[in-house]
C-alpha angles and dihedrals in degrees: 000000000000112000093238080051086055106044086049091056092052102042082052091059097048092050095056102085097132127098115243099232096148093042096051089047096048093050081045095062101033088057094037081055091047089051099042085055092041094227084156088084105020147008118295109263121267098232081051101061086040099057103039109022121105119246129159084240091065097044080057091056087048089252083148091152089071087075090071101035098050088061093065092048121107119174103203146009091266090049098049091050101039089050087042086056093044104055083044098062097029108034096023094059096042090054089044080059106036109024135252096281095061089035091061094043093048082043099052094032094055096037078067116024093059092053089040089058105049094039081057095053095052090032088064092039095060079050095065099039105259100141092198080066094046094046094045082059087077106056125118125235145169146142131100093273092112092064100046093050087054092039087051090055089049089052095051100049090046084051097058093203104144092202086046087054090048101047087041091059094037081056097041096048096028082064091055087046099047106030090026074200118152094239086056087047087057089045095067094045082044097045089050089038084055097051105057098036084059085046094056107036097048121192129321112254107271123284101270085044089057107036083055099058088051087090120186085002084054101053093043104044089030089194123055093211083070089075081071093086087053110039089052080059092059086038100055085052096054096050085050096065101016080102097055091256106256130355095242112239115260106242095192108138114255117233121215135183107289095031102270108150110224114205110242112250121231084256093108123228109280137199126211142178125244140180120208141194113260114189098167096061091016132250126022133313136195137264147172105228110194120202122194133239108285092012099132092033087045094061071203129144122236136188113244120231113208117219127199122193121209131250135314091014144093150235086273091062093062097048087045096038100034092029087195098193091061098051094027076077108045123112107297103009108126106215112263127159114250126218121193103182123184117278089197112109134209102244103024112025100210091054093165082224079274128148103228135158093272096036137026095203095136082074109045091047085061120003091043100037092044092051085057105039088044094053089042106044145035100266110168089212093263114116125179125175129198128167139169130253106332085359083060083058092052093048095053086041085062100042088054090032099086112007111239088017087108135029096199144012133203116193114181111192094342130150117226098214127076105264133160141035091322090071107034108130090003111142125246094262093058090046095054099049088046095063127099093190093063095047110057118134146174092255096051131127114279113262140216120183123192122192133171113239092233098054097090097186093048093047080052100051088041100052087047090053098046084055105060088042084061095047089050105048098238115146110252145145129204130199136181115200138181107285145058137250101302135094101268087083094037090060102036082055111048095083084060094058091043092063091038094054096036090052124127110295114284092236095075079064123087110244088209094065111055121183111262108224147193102111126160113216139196111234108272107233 
């Protein structure tokens, strides 16, 4: 071993004199919450990772909690250990160095600087219109990367090694380079945070300074490291409920064919990722499939809401914006089990879920994916679709697309002409047959369009198409409501276009007699 190698070694080991309490308590609760979700013997649950991962989508939508419980979240065995290790090394060895007070302010400041940072960049990207950022925003993350990496920053410039701080950034920036992954973007924010917190805080006052300055608890305890026993208690209790403890069943009634109600079991509402076959673009795509609470204990049949997210954007927008188990179980809402595929398409991404001369995207978003849902799972024939923004177009596109394939739209801020990249150089014919706003007709699903009243364009495009619903005789209903085009009113909103699409079947209602409909509503709570 070279003799520099050595000394450092031993100067290390004279300097760690403190006893590692935040470290202990942060392994303690990353594995508690790996416990509690029992990743040791499978994947971390979908409506998990939803609900408490951390994503620049959900920061928009002031889920500012998911910055601290993202950091406790492991998805699998190899994960839990290889975080627990981590902190251990990382975190462990600054704060035995240090002490515990600079320990907990590098630790809290990285596990949210580093997220903070990277959900600002793409946030300013969308912005300015790069898709690559906006979908990025999307993107799931947890994990207490974030914190070692900061906690490794802090540990090298208390260290002071010149050759340490030089291998440390050629790691830290050698992982964006080769993964191009979002956790090693925040490790870099988190590794130059860390660094200058440990700059600038220094090292804790050595052990009998400090133990004497612990007072009546001193003179009591006598060691620091006694606090340990303790402190893995408080710890054991975070990790139970970092995750948030269980996710509560959903007791929304479940709704079967012939309109028998079925109680909802204590089994939660789960998500889960699917690929299915997709004849009409080739090969296989991808798609978020929802079940709701009780559905594998019911043995019941449910309708299926399809949900379209906007662009750019992804499947993940539509679980973390609509967040559909939450309002799948508000007042009035029947059960269903809820699919968000992919509207990206093979030849042109923002593909607008169109049929058009180069895609046939517009089929494998429904033919395709209804042909599998309804094989794999317990529909009870009944289909309804609903989306956001160009989503909301999509929506209303598939509900005009094959007449009786759905019972209800809801579209929320959509445009009802083909617009966009999907439809650059396509001829007339395709144009035509693309737009909503051209085929409508009296047997059409029943539709229910939501606009905020500050959205100018949307209020425009809706109140056309109202219009030609009207004129068609097609059974609809509009709203404006408070709000713009975001996905505060897209969310708040949601729960609105699930009762109206899970309503009784339109064919108790007269044809002859459509709603009329301009209304302007107060958000419903």
């Amino acid at each position: 071993m070279p003799d520099r190698l050595r000394q450092g070694i031993v100067t290390v080991r004279h300097r760690c004199v403190h006893p590692p309490l935040v470290t202990i308590t942060a392994i303690t609760a990353v594995l508690a919450t790996a416990a509690r979700y029992r990743v040791f013997t499978r994947e971390l649950p979908l409506d998990v990772a939803f609900r408490y991962g951390y994503s620049g989508r959900a920061l928009s939508m002031g889920r500012w909690s998911t910055l601290l419980t993202s950091q406790f979240l492991t998805r699998n065995a190899f994960m839990a250990v290889s975080i627990a290790l981590s902190l251990a090394l990382m975190l462990g060895l600054y704060e035995a160095i240090a002490g515990t007070k600079r320990a907990l302010v590098v630790a809290t400041v990285s596990a949210v600087a580093g997220p903070l940072l990277v959900a600002g960049v793409l946030g300013v990207g969308s912005s300015l219109g790069y898709s690559f950022a906006s979908r990025t925003l999307s993107t799931l993350d947890y994990g207490a990367s974030a914190v070692t990496a900061g906690a490794g920053g802090a540990l090298v410039a208390v260290l002071g090694m010149r050759r340490l701080r030089w291998f440390a950034i050629v790691w830290v920036v050698g992982g964006v380079l080769l993964h191009h992954q979002i956790a090693d973007w925040e490790h870099v924010g988190s590794f130059a945070v860390g660094f200058g917190l440990g700059r600038l805080l220094g090292v804790a006052p050595p052990i009998g300074i400090m133990r004497r300055q612990l007072g009546w608890i001193g003179s009591r305890v006598g060691r620091p490291s006694a606090l340990v026993a303790p402190v893995l208690a408080l710890g054991l209790i975070v990790g139970s409920l970092a995750g948030g403890a269980a996710v509560p069943a959903r007791h929304a009634p479940g709704v079967v064919s012939g309109g028998r109600l079925g109680a909802a079991s204590a089994e939660p509402a789960s998500v889960i990722s699917v690929q299915y076959p997709t004849p009409s673009v080739g090969g296989t795509r991808n798609a978020l499939v929802i079940l709701p609470a009780g559905y594998a204990a019911a043995k019941l049949r449910y309708p299926v809401v399809e949900m379209l997210h906007g662009s750019p954007g992804s499947p993940n927008d539509i679980i973390t914006g609509f967040d559909p188990i939450t309002a799948g179980a508000q007042p009035g809402v029947p059960a269903f089990i809820g699919v968000a595929p992919d509207g990206h398409g093979p030849v042109v991404s923002e593909g607008a879920f169109a049929d058009t001369s180069k895609q046939r995207l517009g089929a494998a978003v429904s033919d395709d994916l209804r042909r599998f849902v309804d094989r794999r799972y317990r529909t009870n024939g009944r289909w309804a679709v609903s989306g956001l923004s160009s989503g909301g177009y999509g929506a209303a596109y598939l509900g005009s697309r094959t007449p009786g394939q759905y019972d209800a739209v809801c579209s929320m801020s959509g445009n009802f002409t083909p617009k966009g990249r999907a439809f650059q150089g396509e001829p007339q014919r395709v144009l035509s047959t693309s737009s909503p706003l051209l085929r409508t007709r009296p047997d059409g699903p029943r539709t229910l369009l939501v606009t905020g009243s500050s959205d100018g364009a949307g209020v425009r495009n809706s109140l056309a198409y109202a219009q030609a619903l009207r004129a068609a005789g097609q059974a609809y209903e509009s709203v404006v409501v408070p709000g713009g085009h975001d996905w505060k009113l897209w969310n708040r909103e949601f729960p609105r276009c699930l009762r109206f699409m899970l309503a009784a079947s339109p064919t108790s209602r007269p044809r002859s007699a459509p709603p009329t409909a301009l209304t302007v509503a107060a958000p419903k709570p």
